[in-house]
Short mmCIF file of C-alpha atoms and ligand atoms in Angstrom, two decimals:
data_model
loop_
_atom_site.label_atom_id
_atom_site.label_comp_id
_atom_site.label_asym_id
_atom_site.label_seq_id
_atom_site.Cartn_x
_atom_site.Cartn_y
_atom_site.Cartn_z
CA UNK A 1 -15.53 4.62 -0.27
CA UNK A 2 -12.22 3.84 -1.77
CA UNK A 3 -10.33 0.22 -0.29
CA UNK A 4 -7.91 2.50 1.57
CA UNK A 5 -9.89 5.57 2.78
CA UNK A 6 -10.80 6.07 6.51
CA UNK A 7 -13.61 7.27 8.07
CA UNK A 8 -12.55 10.17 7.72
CA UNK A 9 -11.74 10.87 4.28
CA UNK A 10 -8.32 10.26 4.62
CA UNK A 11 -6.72 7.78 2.02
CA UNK A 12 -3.84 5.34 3.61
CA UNK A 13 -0.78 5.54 1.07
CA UNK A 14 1.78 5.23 3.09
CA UNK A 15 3.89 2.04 5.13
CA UNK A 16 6.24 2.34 7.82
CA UNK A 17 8.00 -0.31 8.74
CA UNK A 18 10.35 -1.42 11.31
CA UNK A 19 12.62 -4.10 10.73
CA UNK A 20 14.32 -4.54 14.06
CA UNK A 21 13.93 -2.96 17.53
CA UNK A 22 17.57 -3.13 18.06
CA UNK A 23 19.97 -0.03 17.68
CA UNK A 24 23.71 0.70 17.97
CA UNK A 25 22.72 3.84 19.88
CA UNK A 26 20.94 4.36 22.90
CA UNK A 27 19.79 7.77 23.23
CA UNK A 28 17.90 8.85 26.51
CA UNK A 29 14.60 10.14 24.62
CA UNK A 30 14.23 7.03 22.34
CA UNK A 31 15.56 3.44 24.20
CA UNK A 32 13.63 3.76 27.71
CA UNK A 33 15.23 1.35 30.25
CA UNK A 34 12.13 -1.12 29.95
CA UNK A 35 12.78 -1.41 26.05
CA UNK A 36 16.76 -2.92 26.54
CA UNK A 37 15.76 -6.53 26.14
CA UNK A 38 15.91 -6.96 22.30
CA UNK A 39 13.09 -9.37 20.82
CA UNK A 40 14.19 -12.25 19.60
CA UNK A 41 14.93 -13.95 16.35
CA UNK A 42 11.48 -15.60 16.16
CA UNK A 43 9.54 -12.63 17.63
CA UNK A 44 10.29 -10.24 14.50
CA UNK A 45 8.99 -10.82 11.07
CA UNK A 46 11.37 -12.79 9.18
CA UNK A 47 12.23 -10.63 5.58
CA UNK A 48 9.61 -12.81 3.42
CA UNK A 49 7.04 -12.35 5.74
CA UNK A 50 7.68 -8.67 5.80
CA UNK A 51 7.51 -8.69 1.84
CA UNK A 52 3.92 -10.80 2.04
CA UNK A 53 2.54 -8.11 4.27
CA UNK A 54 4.13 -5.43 1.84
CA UNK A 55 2.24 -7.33 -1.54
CA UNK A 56 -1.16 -7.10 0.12
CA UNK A 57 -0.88 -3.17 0.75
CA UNK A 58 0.04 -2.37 -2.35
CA UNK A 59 -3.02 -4.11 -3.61
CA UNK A 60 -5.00 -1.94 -0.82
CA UNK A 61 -3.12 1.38 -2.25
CA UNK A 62 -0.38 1.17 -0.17
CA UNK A 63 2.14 3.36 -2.73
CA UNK A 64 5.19 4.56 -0.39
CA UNK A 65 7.47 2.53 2.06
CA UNK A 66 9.65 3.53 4.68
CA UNK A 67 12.40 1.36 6.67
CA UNK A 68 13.11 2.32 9.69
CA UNK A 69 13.63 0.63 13.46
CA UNK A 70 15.99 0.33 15.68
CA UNK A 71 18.43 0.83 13.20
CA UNK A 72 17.19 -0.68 10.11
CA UNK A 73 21.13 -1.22 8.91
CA UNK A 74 22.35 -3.42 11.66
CA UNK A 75 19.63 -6.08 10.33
CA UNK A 76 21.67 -8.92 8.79
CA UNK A 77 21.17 -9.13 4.82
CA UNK A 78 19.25 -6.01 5.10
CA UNK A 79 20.26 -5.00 1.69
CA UNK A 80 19.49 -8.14 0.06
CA UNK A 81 15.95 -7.20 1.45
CA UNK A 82 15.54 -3.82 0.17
CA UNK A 83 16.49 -5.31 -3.44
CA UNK A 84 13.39 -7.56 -3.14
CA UNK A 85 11.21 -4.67 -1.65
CA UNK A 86 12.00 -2.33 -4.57
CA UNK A 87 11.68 -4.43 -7.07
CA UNK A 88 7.75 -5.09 -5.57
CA UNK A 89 5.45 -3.43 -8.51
CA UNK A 90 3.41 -0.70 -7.62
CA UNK A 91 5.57 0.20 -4.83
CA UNK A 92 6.52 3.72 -6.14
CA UNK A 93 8.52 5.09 -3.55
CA UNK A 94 11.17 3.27 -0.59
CA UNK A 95 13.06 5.33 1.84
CA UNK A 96 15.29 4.82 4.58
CA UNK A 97 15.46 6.61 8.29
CA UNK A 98 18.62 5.38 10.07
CA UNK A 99 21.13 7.09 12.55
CA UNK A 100 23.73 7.54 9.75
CA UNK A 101 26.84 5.13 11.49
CA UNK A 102 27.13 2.02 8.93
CA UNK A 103 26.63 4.88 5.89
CA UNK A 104 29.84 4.91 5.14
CA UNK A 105 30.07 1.67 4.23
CA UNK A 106 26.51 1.00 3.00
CA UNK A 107 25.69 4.17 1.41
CA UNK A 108 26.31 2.69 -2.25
CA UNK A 109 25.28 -0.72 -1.68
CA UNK A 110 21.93 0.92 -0.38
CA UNK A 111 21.83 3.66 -3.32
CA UNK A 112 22.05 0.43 -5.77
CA UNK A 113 19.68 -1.21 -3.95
CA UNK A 114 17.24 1.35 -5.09
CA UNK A 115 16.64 3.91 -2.56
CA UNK A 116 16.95 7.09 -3.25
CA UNK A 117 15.75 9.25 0.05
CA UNK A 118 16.96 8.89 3.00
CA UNK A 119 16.78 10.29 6.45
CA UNK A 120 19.70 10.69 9.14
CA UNK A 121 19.21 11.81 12.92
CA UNK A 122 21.51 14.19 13.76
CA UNK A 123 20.77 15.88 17.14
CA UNK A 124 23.78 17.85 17.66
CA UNK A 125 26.99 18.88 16.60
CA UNK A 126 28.76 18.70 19.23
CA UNK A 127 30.65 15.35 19.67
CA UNK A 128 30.69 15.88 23.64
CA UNK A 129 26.86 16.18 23.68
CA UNK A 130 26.26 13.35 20.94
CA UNK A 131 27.75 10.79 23.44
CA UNK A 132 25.21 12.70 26.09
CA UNK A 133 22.59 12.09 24.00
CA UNK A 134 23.32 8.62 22.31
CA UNK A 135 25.14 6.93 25.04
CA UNK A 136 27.90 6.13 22.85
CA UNK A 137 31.04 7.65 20.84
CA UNK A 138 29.85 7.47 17.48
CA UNK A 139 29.42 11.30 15.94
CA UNK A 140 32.49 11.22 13.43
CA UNK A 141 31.25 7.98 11.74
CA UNK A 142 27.41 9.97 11.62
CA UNK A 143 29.09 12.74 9.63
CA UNK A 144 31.03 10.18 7.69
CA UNK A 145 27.60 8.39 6.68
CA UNK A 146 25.96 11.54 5.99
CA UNK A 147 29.55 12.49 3.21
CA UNK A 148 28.78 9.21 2.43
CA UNK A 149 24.85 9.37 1.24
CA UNK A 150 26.13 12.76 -0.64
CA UNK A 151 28.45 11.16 -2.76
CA UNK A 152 26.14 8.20 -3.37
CA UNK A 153 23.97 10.46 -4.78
CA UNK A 154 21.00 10.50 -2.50
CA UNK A 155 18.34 13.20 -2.65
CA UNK A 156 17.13 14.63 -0.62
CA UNK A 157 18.71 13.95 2.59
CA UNK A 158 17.24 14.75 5.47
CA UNK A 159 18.67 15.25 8.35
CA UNK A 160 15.86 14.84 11.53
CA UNK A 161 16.76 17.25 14.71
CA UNK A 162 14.85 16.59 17.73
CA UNK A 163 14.51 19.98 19.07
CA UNK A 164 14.89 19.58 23.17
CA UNK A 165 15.10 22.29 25.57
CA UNK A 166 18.18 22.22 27.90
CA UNK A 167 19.82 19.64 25.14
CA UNK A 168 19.74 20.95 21.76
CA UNK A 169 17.76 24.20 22.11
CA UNK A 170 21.07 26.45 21.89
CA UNK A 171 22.20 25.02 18.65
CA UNK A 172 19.54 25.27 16.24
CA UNK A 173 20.92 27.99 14.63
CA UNK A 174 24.03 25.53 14.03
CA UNK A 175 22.11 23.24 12.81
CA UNK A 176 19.72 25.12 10.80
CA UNK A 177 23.24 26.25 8.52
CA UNK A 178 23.59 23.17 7.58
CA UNK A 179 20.83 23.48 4.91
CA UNK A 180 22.85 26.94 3.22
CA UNK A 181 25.97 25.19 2.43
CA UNK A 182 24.96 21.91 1.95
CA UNK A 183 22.17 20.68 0.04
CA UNK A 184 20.78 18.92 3.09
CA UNK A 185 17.02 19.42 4.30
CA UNK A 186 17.65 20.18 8.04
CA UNK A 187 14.22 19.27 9.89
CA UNK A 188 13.25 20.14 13.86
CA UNK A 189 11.02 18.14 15.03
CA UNK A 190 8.92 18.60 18.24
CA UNK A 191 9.93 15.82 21.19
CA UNK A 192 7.06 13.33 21.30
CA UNK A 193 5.72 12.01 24.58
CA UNK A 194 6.20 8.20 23.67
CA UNK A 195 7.13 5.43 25.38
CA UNK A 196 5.21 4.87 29.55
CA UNK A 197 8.75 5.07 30.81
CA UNK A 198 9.73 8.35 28.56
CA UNK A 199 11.48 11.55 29.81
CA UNK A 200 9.30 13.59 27.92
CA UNK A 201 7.85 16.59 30.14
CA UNK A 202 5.92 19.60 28.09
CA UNK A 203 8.45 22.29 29.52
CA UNK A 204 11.24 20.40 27.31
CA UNK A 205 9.06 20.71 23.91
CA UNK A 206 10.47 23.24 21.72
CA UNK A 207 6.97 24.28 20.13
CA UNK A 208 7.38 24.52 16.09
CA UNK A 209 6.61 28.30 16.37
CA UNK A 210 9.71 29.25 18.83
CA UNK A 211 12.47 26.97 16.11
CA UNK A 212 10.52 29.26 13.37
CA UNK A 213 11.11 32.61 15.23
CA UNK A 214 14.91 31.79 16.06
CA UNK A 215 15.55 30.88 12.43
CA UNK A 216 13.91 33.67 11.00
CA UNK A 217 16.08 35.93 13.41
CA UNK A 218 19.04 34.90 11.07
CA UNK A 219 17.90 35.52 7.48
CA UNK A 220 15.19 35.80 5.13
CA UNK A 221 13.67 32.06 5.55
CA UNK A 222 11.26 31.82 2.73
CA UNK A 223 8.32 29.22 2.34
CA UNK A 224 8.82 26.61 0.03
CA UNK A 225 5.64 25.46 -1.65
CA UNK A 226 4.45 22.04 -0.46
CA UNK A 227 4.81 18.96 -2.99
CA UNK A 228 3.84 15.16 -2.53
CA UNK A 229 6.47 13.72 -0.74
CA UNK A 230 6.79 16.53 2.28
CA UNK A 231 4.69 14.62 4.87
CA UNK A 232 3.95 16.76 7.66
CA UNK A 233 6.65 18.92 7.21
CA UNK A 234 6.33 22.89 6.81
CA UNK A 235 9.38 23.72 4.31
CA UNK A 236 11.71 26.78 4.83
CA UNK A 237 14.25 27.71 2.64
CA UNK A 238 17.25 30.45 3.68
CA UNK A 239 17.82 32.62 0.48
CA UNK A 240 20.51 31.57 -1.72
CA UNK A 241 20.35 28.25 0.30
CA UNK A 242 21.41 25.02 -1.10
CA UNK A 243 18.96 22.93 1.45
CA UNK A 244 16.05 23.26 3.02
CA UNK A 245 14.17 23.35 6.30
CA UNK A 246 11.73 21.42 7.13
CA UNK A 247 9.61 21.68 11.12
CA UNK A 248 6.95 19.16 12.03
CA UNK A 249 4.73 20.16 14.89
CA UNK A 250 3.08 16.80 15.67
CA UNK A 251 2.90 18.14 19.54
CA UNK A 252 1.91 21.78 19.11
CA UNK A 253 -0.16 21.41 15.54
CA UNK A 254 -0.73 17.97 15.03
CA UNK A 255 -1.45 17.16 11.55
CA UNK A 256 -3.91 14.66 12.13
CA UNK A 257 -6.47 15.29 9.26
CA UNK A 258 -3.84 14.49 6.71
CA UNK A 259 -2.43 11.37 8.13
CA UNK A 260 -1.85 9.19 5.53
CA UNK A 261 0.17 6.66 7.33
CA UNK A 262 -0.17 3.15 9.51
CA UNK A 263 2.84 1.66 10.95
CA UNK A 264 4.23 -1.91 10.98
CA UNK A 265 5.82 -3.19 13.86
CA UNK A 266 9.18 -5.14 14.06
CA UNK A 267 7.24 -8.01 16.03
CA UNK A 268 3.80 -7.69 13.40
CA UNK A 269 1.80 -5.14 14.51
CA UNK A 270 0.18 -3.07 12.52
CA UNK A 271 -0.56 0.36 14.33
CA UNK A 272 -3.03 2.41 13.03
CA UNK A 273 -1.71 5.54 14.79
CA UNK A 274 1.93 6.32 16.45
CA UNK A 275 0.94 7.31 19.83
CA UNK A 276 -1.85 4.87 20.26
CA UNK A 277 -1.08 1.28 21.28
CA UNK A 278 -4.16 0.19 20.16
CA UNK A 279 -2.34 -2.32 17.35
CA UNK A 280 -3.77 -5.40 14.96
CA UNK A 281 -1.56 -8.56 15.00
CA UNK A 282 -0.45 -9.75 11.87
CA UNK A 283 1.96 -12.03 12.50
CA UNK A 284 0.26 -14.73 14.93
CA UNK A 285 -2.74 -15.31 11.64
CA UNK A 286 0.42 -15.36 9.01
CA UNK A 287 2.54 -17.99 10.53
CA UNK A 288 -0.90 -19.83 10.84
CA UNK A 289 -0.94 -19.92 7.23
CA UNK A 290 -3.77 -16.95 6.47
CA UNK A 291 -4.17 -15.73 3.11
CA UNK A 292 -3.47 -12.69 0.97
CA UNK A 293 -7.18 -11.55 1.42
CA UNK A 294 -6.83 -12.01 5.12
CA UNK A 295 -3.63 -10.24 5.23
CA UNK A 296 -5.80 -7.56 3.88
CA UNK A 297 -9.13 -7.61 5.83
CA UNK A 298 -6.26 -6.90 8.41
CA UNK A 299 -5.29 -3.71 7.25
CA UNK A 300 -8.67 -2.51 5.69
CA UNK A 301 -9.47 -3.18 9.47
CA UNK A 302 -6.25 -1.22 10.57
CA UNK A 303 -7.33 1.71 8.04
CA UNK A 304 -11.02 1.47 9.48
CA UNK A 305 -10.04 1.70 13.58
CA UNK A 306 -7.21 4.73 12.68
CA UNK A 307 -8.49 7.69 15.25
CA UNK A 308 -9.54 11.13 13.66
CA UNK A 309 -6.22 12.70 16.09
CA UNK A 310 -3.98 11.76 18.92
CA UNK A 311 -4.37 13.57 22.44
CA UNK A 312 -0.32 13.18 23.13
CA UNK A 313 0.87 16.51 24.80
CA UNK A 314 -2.67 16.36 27.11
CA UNK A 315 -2.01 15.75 30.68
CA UNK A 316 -0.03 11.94 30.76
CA UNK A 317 -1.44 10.66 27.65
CA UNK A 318 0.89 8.81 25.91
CA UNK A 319 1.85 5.42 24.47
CA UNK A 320 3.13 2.16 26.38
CA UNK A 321 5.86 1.09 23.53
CA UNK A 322 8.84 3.47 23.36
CA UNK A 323 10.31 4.62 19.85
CA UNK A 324 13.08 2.31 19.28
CA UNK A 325 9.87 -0.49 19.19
CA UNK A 326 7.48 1.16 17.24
CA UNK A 327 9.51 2.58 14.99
CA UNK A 328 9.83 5.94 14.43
N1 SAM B 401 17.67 4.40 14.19
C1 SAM B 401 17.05 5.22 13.21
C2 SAM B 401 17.37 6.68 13.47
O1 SAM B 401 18.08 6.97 14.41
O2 SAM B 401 16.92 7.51 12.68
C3 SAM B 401 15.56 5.01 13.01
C4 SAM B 401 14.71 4.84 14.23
S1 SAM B 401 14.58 6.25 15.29
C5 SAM B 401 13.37 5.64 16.44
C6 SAM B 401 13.68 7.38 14.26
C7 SAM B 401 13.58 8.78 14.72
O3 SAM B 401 12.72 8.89 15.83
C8 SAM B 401 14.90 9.41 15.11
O4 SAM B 401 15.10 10.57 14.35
C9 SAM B 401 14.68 9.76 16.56
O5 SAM B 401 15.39 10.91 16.93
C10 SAM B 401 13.19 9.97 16.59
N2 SAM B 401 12.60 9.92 17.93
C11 SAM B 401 12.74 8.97 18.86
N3 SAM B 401 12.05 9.28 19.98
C12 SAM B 401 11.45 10.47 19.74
C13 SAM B 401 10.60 11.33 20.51
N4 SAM B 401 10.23 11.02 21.74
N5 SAM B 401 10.19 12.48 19.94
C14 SAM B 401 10.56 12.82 18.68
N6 SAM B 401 11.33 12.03 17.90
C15 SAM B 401 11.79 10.88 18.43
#
């Protein structure tokens, strides 16, 4: 068996990782009232230890990184980070998944920094309900970022929906235009049960099947054939659309058998699965001065322990970390 297959066939490409567990939004599904004290400084991985822990996956067949958080941008020097992470060899692809606000300023330093994908949460479009959502008065500087990554020149952009009944539910359809006009991939994506203290009750899930059958009641929505870098995502396209949709049904359809991802924690954790806490420490054995082959016995053991599926959605089974500190 290959260095970076599981048990179960599945081959372990792809890095998420989450440089801070801090966020200039707070939204009510995400930042859970136990998660408001930040970690400090010295609990998060400091940039070069990040870009260790990055080295030694590659060499395990690690080929695609994603930044995410918190909010990745409100990281000090985060750009001067990404520059290093690009430039790592054998890293083929870096993307970014932020909330959009500091776009407008960082859009171009990030495009030069050499990403080229990134994702934007965008829940609603209604400025009222983004400040219900978010907890603060932001929306015009999201839609400023996301003018922003356009003209940069990103591609794709995605902009992530969280589909909620009773919050968003009435304005997928809104949303969901988004991708004719513009050439924006506009993905709903089932509410997760994460987080011990989360508001997440099954009646609010929007299943993947009910965001299908409201799209489909406003045009032709065609299937887009699937190609490497779609993830989970089932892609839609409207006819004579410039975007796309995308819907991930990790609640209703989980996608398990094609995982191909573990997750790094801002704090060194690498987790094996999103709604498991089971997680491997890497940063207590790197600041005791491991090596490179330790650093990877750690994640050949991370790729070893990931489980064949998750049982979120079952009765109460969920996670003890909320999002905004694993990273989502
Ligand atoms: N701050 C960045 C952002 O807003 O995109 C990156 C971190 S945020 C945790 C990443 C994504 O996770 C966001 O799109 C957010 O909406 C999503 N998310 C958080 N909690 C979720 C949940 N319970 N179910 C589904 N998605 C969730």
């Amino acid at each position: 068996m290959e260095m970076n297959t599981d048990p179960f066939h599945r081959k372990i490409t792809y890095l998420r990782i989450s440089i801070t567990d801090r966020c200039n939004l707070r939204c009510f599904y995400c930042v859970s009232a136990d998660s408001l004290a930040p970690l400090t400084h010295r609990d998060i991985l400091s940039y070069e230890e990040i870009l260790v822990i990055v080295y030694a996956a590659v060499e395990l067949g690690i080929k695609k990184v994603r930044i995410t958080g918190g909010e990745p941008l409100i990281r000090r020097n985060v750009l001067h980070f990404i520059r290093l992470l690009c430039a790592i060899p054998g890293l083929k692809d870096v993307s970014i998944t932020t909330n959009g606000i500091l776009l407008k300023d960082m859009a171009g330093l990030l495009f030069d920094a050499g990403i080229r994908r990134v994702n934007i949460s965008l829940d609603t479009l209604n400025p009222v309900k983004f400040q219900r959502i978010t907890r603060r008065d932001r929306f015009r500087d999201v839609l400023a970022g996301i003018s922003a990554a356009k003209e940069a020149g990103f591609s794709p952009i995605k902009l992530n929906v969280v589909a909620i009944k009773g919050i968003n539910d009435d304005e997928i359809q809104q949303l969901a235009r988004l991708s004719v006009h513009q050439p924006y991939t506009v993905r709903f994506i089932e509410f997760m049960p994460i987080g011990k203290k989360s508001c997440w009750h099954r009646e609010k899930v929007i299943t993947s099947d009910e965001i299908k059958s409201r799209l489909e009641s406003m045009g032709s929505l065609q299937q887009v054939p699937s190609s490497v870098n779609d993830g989970p995502a089932k892609r839609y396209r409207f006819e004579n659309a410039k975007g796309e949709i995308g819907i991930i049904s990790p609640i209703s359809d989980h996608f398990c058998a094609t995982c191909n991802r573990l997750r790094l924690t801002a704090d060194g954790k690498l987790r094996p699965c999103l709604f498991s806490d089971h997680e491997i420490d890497i940063k207590a054995p790197l600041r005791n001065g491991c090596t490179q082959d330790e650093i990877k016995k750690l994640f050949k053991k991370g790729i070893a322990e990931k489980p064949k599926q998750h049982h979120a959605g079952h009765g109460n089974n969920t996670c003890l970390r909320p999002m905004s500190k694993i990273g989502g």
